PDB file of C-alpha atoms in Angstrom:
ATOM      1  CA  UNK A  30     105.562 166.830 154.523  1.00 49.00           C
ATOM      2  CA  UNK A  31     109.263 167.620 154.729  1.00 49.00           C
ATOM      3  CA  UNK A  32     110.188 163.963 155.318  1.00 51.00           C
ATOM      4  CA  UNK A  33     108.810 162.588 151.925  1.00 54.00           C
ATOM      5  CA  UNK A  34     111.934 163.246 149.789  1.00 55.00           C
ATOM      6  CA  UNK A  35     113.985 161.026 152.078  1.00 57.00           C
ATOM      7  CA  UNK A  36     111.563 158.133 151.556  1.00 53.00           C
ATOM      8  CA  UNK A  37     111.737 158.524 147.802  1.00 55.00           C
ATOM      9  CA  UNK A  38     115.504 158.731 147.915  1.00 53.00           C
ATOM     10  CA  UNK A  39     115.685 155.509 149.849  1.00 56.00           C
ATOM     11  CA  UNK A  40     113.251 153.679 147.497  1.00 58.00           C
ATOM     12  CA  UNK A  41     115.474 154.215 144.383  1.00 55.00           C
ATOM     13  CA  UNK A  42     118.456 152.182 145.662  1.00 59.00           C
ATOM     14  CA  UNK A  43     116.087 149.435 146.738  1.00 61.00           C
ATOM     15  CA  UNK A  44     114.568 149.162 143.240  1.00 60.00           C
ATOM     16  CA  UNK A  45     118.006 149.156 141.653  1.00 60.00           C
ATOM     17  CA  UNK A  46     119.154 146.383 143.941  1.00 62.00           C
ATOM     18  CA  UNK A  47     116.084 144.304 143.165  1.00 64.00           C
ATOM     19  CA  UNK A  48     116.695 144.712 139.388  1.00 63.00           C
ATOM     20  CA  UNK A  49     120.343 143.693 139.810  1.00 60.00           C
ATOM     21  CA  UNK A  50     119.240 140.678 141.822  1.00 61.00           C
ATOM     22  CA  UNK A  51     116.807 139.630 139.090  1.00 64.00           C
ATOM     23  CA  UNK A  52     119.558 139.969 136.429  1.00 63.00           C
ATOM     24  CA  UNK A  53     122.013 137.955 138.477  1.00 61.00           C
ATOM     25  CA  UNK A  54     119.360 135.283 139.000  1.00 60.00           C
ATOM     26  CA  UNK A  55     118.589 134.968 135.238  1.00 66.00           C
ATOM     27  CA  UNK A  56     122.248 134.729 134.102  1.00 72.00           C
ATOM     28  CA  UNK A  57     122.823 131.131 135.326  1.00 74.00           C
ATOM     29  CA  UNK A  58     119.555 130.033 133.744  1.00 74.00           C
ATOM     30  CA  UNK A  59     120.515 131.525 130.382  1.00 77.00           C
ATOM     31  CA  UNK A  60     123.959 130.015 130.597  1.00 84.00           C
ATOM     32  CA  UNK A  61     122.482 126.606 131.405  1.00 81.00           C
ATOM     33  CA  UNK A  62     120.034 126.929 128.478  1.00 83.00           C
ATOM     34  CA  UNK A  63     122.811 127.769 126.068  1.00 84.00           C
ATOM     35  CA  UNK A  64     124.892 124.857 127.376  1.00 84.00           C
ATOM     36  CA  UNK A  65     121.930 122.505 126.945  1.00 84.00           C
ATOM     37  CA  UNK A  66     121.381 123.791 123.393  1.00 86.00           C
ATOM     38  CA  UNK A  67     125.040 123.252 122.554  1.00 86.00           C
ATOM     39  CA  UNK A  68     124.862 119.728 123.943  1.00 87.00           C
ATOM     40  CA  UNK A  69     121.765 118.934 121.877  1.00 88.00           C
ATOM     41  CA  UNK A  70     123.472 120.331 118.774  1.00 87.00           C
ATOM     42  CA  UNK A  71     126.585 118.243 119.472  1.00 88.00           C
ATOM     43  CA  UNK A  72     124.439 115.103 119.837  1.00 89.00           C
ATOM     44  CA  UNK A  73     122.650 115.859 116.586  1.00 89.00           C
ATOM     45  CA  UNK A  74     125.939 116.425 114.791  1.00 89.00           C
ATOM     46  CA  UNK A  75     127.318 113.152 116.175  1.00 89.00           C
ATOM     47  CA  UNK A  76     124.194 111.287 115.015  1.00 89.00           C
ATOM     48  CA  UNK A  77     124.426 112.870 111.575  1.00 89.00           C
ATOM     49  CA  UNK A  78     128.111 111.950 111.317  1.00 90.00           C
ATOM     50  CA  UNK A  79     127.312 108.373 112.377  1.00 89.00           C
ATOM     51  CA  UNK A  80     124.491 108.080 109.828  1.00 90.00           C
ATOM     52  CA  UNK A  81     126.768 109.466 107.097  1.00 89.00           C
ATOM     53  CA  UNK A  82     129.526 106.994 108.032  1.00 91.00           C
ATOM     54  CA  UNK A  83     127.022 104.116 107.978  1.00 90.00           C
ATOM     55  CA  UNK A  84     125.751 105.180 104.543  1.00 90.00           C
ATOM     56  CA  UNK A  85     129.286 105.393 103.188  1.00 90.00           C
ATOM     57  CA  UNK A  86     130.152 101.974 104.657  1.00 91.00           C
ATOM     58  CA  UNK A  87     126.988 100.489 103.105  1.00 91.00           C
ATOM     59  CA  UNK A  88     127.883 102.044  99.746  1.00 91.00           C
ATOM     60  CA  UNK A  89     131.379 100.555  99.967  1.00 91.00           C
ATOM     61  CA  UNK A  90     129.899  97.137 100.795  1.00 91.00           C
ATOM     62  CA  UNK A  91     127.499  97.325  97.853  1.00 91.00           C
ATOM     63  CA  UNK A  92     130.343  98.307  95.517  1.00 91.00           C
ATOM     64  CA  UNK A  93     132.500  95.452  96.815  1.00 91.00           C
ATOM     65  CA  UNK A  94     129.605  92.999  96.371  1.00 89.00           C
ATOM     66  CA  UNK A  95     129.015  94.271  92.841  1.00 91.00           C
ATOM     67  CA  UNK A  96     132.702  93.833  91.991  1.00 90.00           C
ATOM     68  CA  UNK A  97     132.703  90.352  93.508  1.00 89.00           C
ATOM     69  CA  UNK A  98     129.547  89.388  91.581  1.00 90.00           C
ATOM     70  CA  UNK A  99     131.048  90.704  88.336  1.00 90.00           C
ATOM     71  CA  UNK A 100     134.240  88.730  88.974  1.00 90.00           C
ATOM     72  CA  UNK A 101     132.183  85.597  89.658  1.00 88.00           C
ATOM     73  CA  UNK A 102     130.218  86.118  86.425  1.00 89.00           C
ATOM     74  CA  UNK A 103     133.442  86.530  84.452  1.00 89.00           C
ATOM     75  CA  UNK A 104     134.920  83.425  86.080  1.00 88.00           C
ATOM     76  CA  UNK A 105     131.744  81.442  85.361  1.00 88.00           C
ATOM     77  CA  UNK A 106     131.768  82.594  81.737  1.00 89.00           C
ATOM     78  CA  UNK A 107     135.431  81.622  81.420  1.00 87.00           C
ATOM     79  CA  UNK A 108     134.724  78.203  82.946  1.00 87.00           C
ATOM     80  CA  UNK A 109     131.773  77.675  80.617  1.00 87.00           C
ATOM     81  CA  UNK A 110     133.874  78.631  77.605  1.00 83.00           C
ATOM     82  CA  UNK A 111     136.649  76.275  78.714  1.00 84.00           C
ATOM     83  CA  UNK A 112     134.122  73.479  79.200  1.00 84.00           C
ATOM     84  CA  UNK A 113     132.623  74.104  75.750  1.00 83.00           C
ATOM     85  CA  UNK A 114     136.061  73.990  74.168  1.00 80.00           C
ATOM     86  CA  UNK A 115     136.944  70.831  76.083  1.00 81.00           C
ATOM     87  CA  UNK A 116     133.650  69.225  75.034  1.00 80.00           C
ATOM     88  CA  UNK A 117     134.268  70.173  71.407  1.00 78.00           C
ATOM     89  CA  UNK A 118     137.790  68.740  71.617  1.00 75.00           C
ATOM     90  CA  UNK A 119     136.497  65.511  73.158  1.00 76.00           C
ATOM     91  CA  UNK A 120     133.820  65.248  70.490  1.00 71.00           C
ATOM     92  CA  UNK A 121     136.372  65.784  67.732  1.00 68.00           C
ATOM     93  CA  UNK A 122     138.655  63.146  69.261  1.00 66.00           C
ATOM     94  CA  UNK A 123     135.812  60.644  69.531  1.00 66.00           C
ATOM     95  CA  UNK A 124     134.815  61.310  65.949  1.00 61.00           C
ATOM     96  CA  UNK A 125     138.424  60.987  64.862  1.00 57.00           C
ATOM     97  CA  UNK A 126     138.811  57.675  66.699  1.00 59.00           C
ATOM     98  CA  UNK A 127     135.666  56.327  65.110  1.00 54.00           C
ATOM     99  CA  UNK A 128     136.773  57.205  61.608  1.00 49.00           C
ATOM    100  CA  UNK A 129     140.492  56.345  61.764  1.00 47.00           C
ATOM    101  CA  UNK A 130     142.280  53.018  61.665  1.00 41.00           C
ATOM    102  CA  UNK A 131     142.151  50.820  64.759  1.00 36.00           C
ATOM    103  CA  UNK A 132     145.327  48.871  65.553  1.00 35.00           C
ATOM    104  CA  UNK A 133     145.023  45.554  67.337  1.00 37.00           C
ATOM    105  CA  UNK A 134     147.849  43.532  68.796  1.00 35.00           C
ATOM    106  CA  UNK A 135     147.476  39.729  68.721  1.00 34.00           C
ATOM    107  CA  UNK A 136     149.746  37.477  70.820  1.00 37.00           C
ATOM    108  CA  UNK A 137     150.429  33.796  70.243  1.00 37.00           C
ATOM    109  CA  UNK A 138     149.529  31.319  73.057  1.00 42.00           C
ATOM    110  CA  UNK A 139     151.942  31.075  76.053  1.00 44.00           C
ATOM    111  CA  UNK A 140     154.867  28.668  75.660  1.00 46.00           C
ATOM    112  CA  UNK A 141     155.467  29.630  72.087  1.00 45.00           C
ATOM    113  CA  UNK A 142     157.435  32.441  70.666  1.00 43.00           C
ATOM    114  CA  UNK A 143     155.357  35.621  70.964  1.00 40.00           C
ATOM    115  CA  UNK A 144     154.661  37.218  67.657  1.00 39.00           C
ATOM    116  CA  UNK A 145     152.923  40.451  67.022  1.00 39.00           C
ATOM    117  CA  UNK A 146     150.652  41.060  64.166  1.00 36.00           C
ATOM    118  CA  UNK A 147     149.200  44.473  63.491  1.00 35.00           C
ATOM    119  CA  UNK A 148     145.726  44.356  62.014  1.00 34.00           C
ATOM    120  CA  UNK A 149     144.334  47.548  60.593  1.00 30.00           C
ATOM    121  CA  UNK A 150     140.601  47.752  60.572  1.00 29.00           C
ATOM    122  CA  UNK A 151     139.286  50.563  58.455  1.00 42.00           C
ATOM    123  CA  UNK A 152     135.883  51.862  59.324  1.00 41.00           C
ATOM    124  CA  UNK A 153     134.025  54.005  56.858  1.00 48.00           C
ATOM    125  CA  UNK A 154     131.662  56.579  58.340  1.00 53.00           C
ATOM    126  CA  UNK A 155     128.099  55.418  58.586  1.00 61.00           C
ATOM    127  CA  UNK A 156     126.309  55.830  55.285  1.00 78.00           C
ATOM    128  CA  UNK A 157     129.421  56.512  53.193  1.00 91.00           C
ATOM    129  CA  UNK A 158     128.483  53.648  50.870  1.00 93.00           C
ATOM    130  CA  UNK A 159     125.266  55.512  50.066  1.00 94.00           C
ATOM    131  CA  UNK A 160     127.300  58.675  49.382  1.00 96.00           C
ATOM    132  CA  UNK A 161     129.579  56.798  46.978  1.00 96.00           C
ATOM    133  CA  UNK A 162     126.668  55.126  45.197  1.00 95.00           C
ATOM    134  CA  UNK A 163     124.906  58.456  44.750  1.00 96.00           C
ATOM    135  CA  UNK A 164     128.101  60.131  43.478  1.00 97.00           C
ATOM    136  CA  UNK A 165     128.652  57.387  40.866  1.00 96.00           C
ATOM    137  CA  UNK A 166     125.071  57.688  39.674  1.00 96.00           C
ATOM    138  CA  UNK A 167     125.521  61.416  38.898  1.00 97.00           C
ATOM    139  CA  UNK A 168     128.554  61.048  36.580  1.00 97.00           C
ATOM    140  CA  UNK A 169     127.843  62.598  33.202  1.00 96.00           C
ATOM    141  CA  UNK A 170     125.266  65.111  34.398  1.00 97.00           C
ATOM    142  CA  UNK A 171     125.804  68.721  33.431  1.00 97.00           C
ATOM    143  CA  UNK A 172     127.276  71.568  35.460  1.00 97.00           C
ATOM    144  CA  UNK A 173     125.112  74.549  36.408  1.00 96.00           C
ATOM    145  CA  UNK A 174     126.038  77.323  38.822  1.00 95.00           C
ATOM    146  CA  UNK A 175     123.791  77.026  41.872  1.00 95.00           C
ATOM    147  CA  UNK A 176     122.535  73.612  40.779  1.00 96.00           C
ATOM    148  CA  UNK A 177     121.551  71.033  43.398  1.00 95.00           C
ATOM    149  CA  UNK A 178     120.208  68.346  41.080  1.00 92.00           C
ATOM    150  CA  UNK A 179     118.608  66.237  40.047  1.00 93.00           C
ATOM    151  CA  UNK A 180     119.835  66.950  36.517  1.00 94.00           C
ATOM    152  CA  UNK A 181     122.552  69.559  37.059  1.00 96.00           C
ATOM    153  CA  UNK A 182     124.932  70.559  39.835  1.00 97.00           C
ATOM    154  CA  UNK A 183     127.670  72.915  40.857  1.00 97.00           C
ATOM    155  CA  UNK A 184     130.450  71.541  43.058  1.00 96.00           C
ATOM    156  CA  UNK A 185     128.925  72.249  46.484  1.00 97.00           C
ATOM    157  CA  UNK A 186     125.408  71.431  45.291  1.00 97.00           C
ATOM    158  CA  UNK A 187     126.693  68.016  44.210  1.00 98.00           C
ATOM    159  CA  UNK A 188     128.433  67.284  47.530  1.00 97.00           C
ATOM    160  CA  UNK A 189     125.462  68.636  49.481  1.00 97.00           C
ATOM    161  CA  UNK A 190     123.151  66.111  47.818  1.00 97.00           C
ATOM    162  CA  UNK A 191     125.704  63.308  48.040  1.00 97.00           C
ATOM    163  CA  UNK A 192     126.340  63.653  51.765  1.00 96.00           C
ATOM    164  CA  UNK A 193     122.630  64.064  52.437  1.00 95.00           C
ATOM    165  CA  UNK A 194     122.422  60.339  51.636  1.00 94.00           C
ATOM    166  CA  UNK A 195     124.407  59.770  54.857  1.00 93.00           C
ATOM    167  CA  UNK A 196     122.217  62.126  56.878  1.00 92.00           C
ATOM    168  CA  UNK A 197     124.653  65.056  56.744  1.00 93.00           C
ATOM    169  CA  UNK A 198     122.942  68.404  56.223  1.00 94.00           C
ATOM    170  CA  UNK A 199     125.483  70.658  54.578  1.00 96.00           C
ATOM    171  CA  UNK A 200     125.198  74.266  53.350  1.00 96.00           C
ATOM    172  CA  UNK A 201     125.411  75.065  49.646  1.00 96.00           C
ATOM    173  CA  UNK A 202     128.895  76.548  49.951  1.00 95.00           C
ATOM    174  CA  UNK A 203     132.283  74.949  49.409  1.00 95.00           C
ATOM    175  CA  UNK A 204     133.928  77.044  52.142  1.00 94.00           C
ATOM    176  CA  UNK A 205     131.166  76.369  54.674  1.00 96.00           C
ATOM    177  CA  UNK A 206     131.280  72.648  53.950  1.00 96.00           C
ATOM    178  CA  UNK A 207     135.059  72.548  54.399  1.00 95.00           C
ATOM    179  CA  UNK A 208     134.739  74.480  57.667  1.00 94.00           C
ATOM    180  CA  UNK A 209     132.625  71.652  59.116  1.00 94.00           C
ATOM    181  CA  UNK A 210     135.251  68.996  58.403  1.00 94.00           C
ATOM    182  CA  UNK A 211     138.807  68.413  59.564  1.00 95.00           C
ATOM    183  CA  UNK A 212     141.880  67.804  57.449  1.00 95.00           C
ATOM    184  CA  UNK A 213     143.484  64.376  57.037  1.00 95.00           C
ATOM    185  CA  UNK A 214     146.552  63.427  55.028  1.00 93.00           C
ATOM    186  CA  UNK A 215     146.246  62.001  51.538  1.00 92.00           C
ATOM    187  CA  UNK A 216     147.811  58.780  52.779  1.00 92.00           C
ATOM    188  CA  UNK A 217     144.936  58.455  55.305  1.00 93.00           C
ATOM    189  CA  UNK A 218     142.217  59.275  52.777  1.00 95.00           C
ATOM    190  CA  UNK A 219     139.199  56.973  52.638  1.00 95.00           C
ATOM    191  CA  UNK A 220     136.352  56.669  50.137  1.00 96.00           C
ATOM    192  CA  UNK A 221     133.660  59.137  51.140  1.00 95.00           C
ATOM    193  CA  UNK A 222     136.021  61.844  52.364  1.00 96.00           C
ATOM    194  CA  UNK A 223     135.609  65.407  51.141  1.00 97.00           C
ATOM    195  CA  UNK A 224     138.007  66.663  48.466  1.00 97.00           C
ATOM    196  CA  UNK A 225     138.722  70.368  49.012  1.00 97.00           C
ATOM    197  CA  UNK A 226     140.447  72.947  46.848  1.00 95.00           C
ATOM    198  CA  UNK A 227     140.303  76.735  46.478  1.00 94.00           C
ATOM    199  CA  UNK A 228     136.571  77.383  46.053  1.00 94.00           C
ATOM    200  CA  UNK A 229     135.927  73.756  45.134  1.00 96.00           C
ATOM    201  CA  UNK A 230     134.744  70.477  46.709  1.00 97.00           C
ATOM    202  CA  UNK A 231     134.190  66.902  45.562  1.00 97.00           C
ATOM    203  CA  UNK A 232     133.848  63.344  46.865  1.00 98.00           C
ATOM    204  CA  UNK A 233     136.911  61.121  47.267  1.00 97.00           C
ATOM    205  CA  UNK A 234     136.331  57.661  45.748  1.00 96.00           C
ATOM    206  CA  UNK A 235     139.595  55.947  46.737  1.00 94.00           C
ATOM    207  CA  UNK A 236     142.766  55.151  44.825  1.00 94.00           C
ATOM    208  CA  UNK A 237     143.507  58.820  44.247  1.00 94.00           C
ATOM    209  CA  UNK A 238     140.239  59.285  42.312  1.00 96.00           C
ATOM    210  CA  UNK A 239     137.333  61.626  42.953  1.00 97.00           C
ATOM    211  CA  UNK A 240     133.937  62.611  41.563  1.00 97.00           C
ATOM    212  CA  UNK A 241     133.076  66.293  41.358  1.00 97.00           C
ATOM    213  CA  UNK A 242     131.015  68.787  39.412  1.00 97.00           C
ATOM    214  CA  UNK A 243     134.008  70.497  37.871  1.00 93.00           C
ATOM    215  CA  UNK A 244     132.776  73.134  35.428  1.00 95.00           C
ATOM    216  CA  UNK A 245     130.530  73.622  32.404  1.00 93.00           C
ATOM    217  CA  UNK A 246     133.034  71.739  30.172  1.00 95.00           C
ATOM    218  CA  UNK A 247     133.411  68.630  32.352  1.00 94.00           C
ATOM    219  CA  UNK A 248     130.081  68.414  34.155  1.00 96.00           C
ATOM    220  CA  UNK A 249     130.007  65.748  36.878  1.00 97.00           C
ATOM    221  CA  UNK A 250     133.103  63.689  36.218  1.00 97.00           C
ATOM    222  CA  UNK A 251     135.091  60.778  37.679  1.00 97.00           C
ATOM    223  CA  UNK A 252     138.760  61.733  37.563  1.00 97.00           C
ATOM    224  CA  UNK A 253     142.102  61.639  39.343  1.00 96.00           C
ATOM    225  CA  UNK A 254     142.801  64.210  42.024  1.00 95.00           C
ATOM    226  CA  UNK A 255     144.909  67.052  40.695  1.00 93.00           C
ATOM    227  CA  UNK A 256     147.453  69.275  42.428  1.00 91.00           C
ATOM    228  CA  UNK A 257     146.228  71.823  44.949  1.00 92.00           C
ATOM    229  CA  UNK A 258     143.538  69.578  46.489  1.00 96.00           C
ATOM    230  CA  UNK A 259     143.513  68.108  49.981  1.00 96.00           C
ATOM    231  CA  UNK A 260     141.338  65.691  51.971  1.00 96.00           C
ATOM    232  CA  UNK A 261     138.939  66.516  54.775  1.00 96.00           C
ATOM    233  CA  UNK A 262     136.637  64.293  56.786  1.00 94.00           C
ATOM    234  CA  UNK A 263     133.273  64.806  58.488  1.00 90.00           C
TER     235      UNK A 263
END
C-alpha cells in the first residue's frame, strides 16, 4: 500500500504530456484551416472585383453606344434637313425656270456670217388665262370684309377665287398668300402675277395695271399699280 502514491505521481506527467501532444497536433490543422479560409476569401474577393469590373466595362460600352446612336440620329436629322432644303431649292429653281423667259440662240448656216438673234419666249403659268378672265369678270362688284364672292370680295378673297381657276388653293389671307410666292422685279412682271402691298393683294394684268378688291369705296377695280406695291409669282 505504500507504493501507490508513486504510481499516481508518475501518471500526472504522462497525462500532461499527452495533452500537450494533442495540442501540438491540432495547431497545424487549425493553421491550415485558417489558411484555406483566407484563400477562399481571396478567391471570392477576386471574383467579385472581376464581376464589378465587367459590369463597369459593360456600362461604359452601353453609354458609348448610346452616345454614338444619338450622334448618328443627329447626323441623320441634319442630312434629312439638308436634303429637304436642297429639294425645296431645286423645286423653286425648276418653277422659276418654267415661269421665266427662255433665251434661244439661233445661228445662220455655215459659210455665211454668223449672226445671233435672241428670242425671248414668255410662258405664262398654266391656267393664268383663266385667272385673268375671272378677274376681269369681277370688276365693278362691291367690297366686303371677309367676302369670297360671288357678289362681294375683300382683297384676299378675290385673289383666292381668281387663282382657284388655275388650280391654286390659297388661304384667305394676304400675308399667307404672299408667303407662298416669290418676288420678281416689276420689269419681269407678267399677267397673272400676284400684286402685293402692306396687308393687300391683287392680280397683275400687264402694262402696269392690276385688278383688286381695294376697299368699300372702290370695290373690285381695274387700275394702275400705285407706289408701295411689288410683284410676286406662284
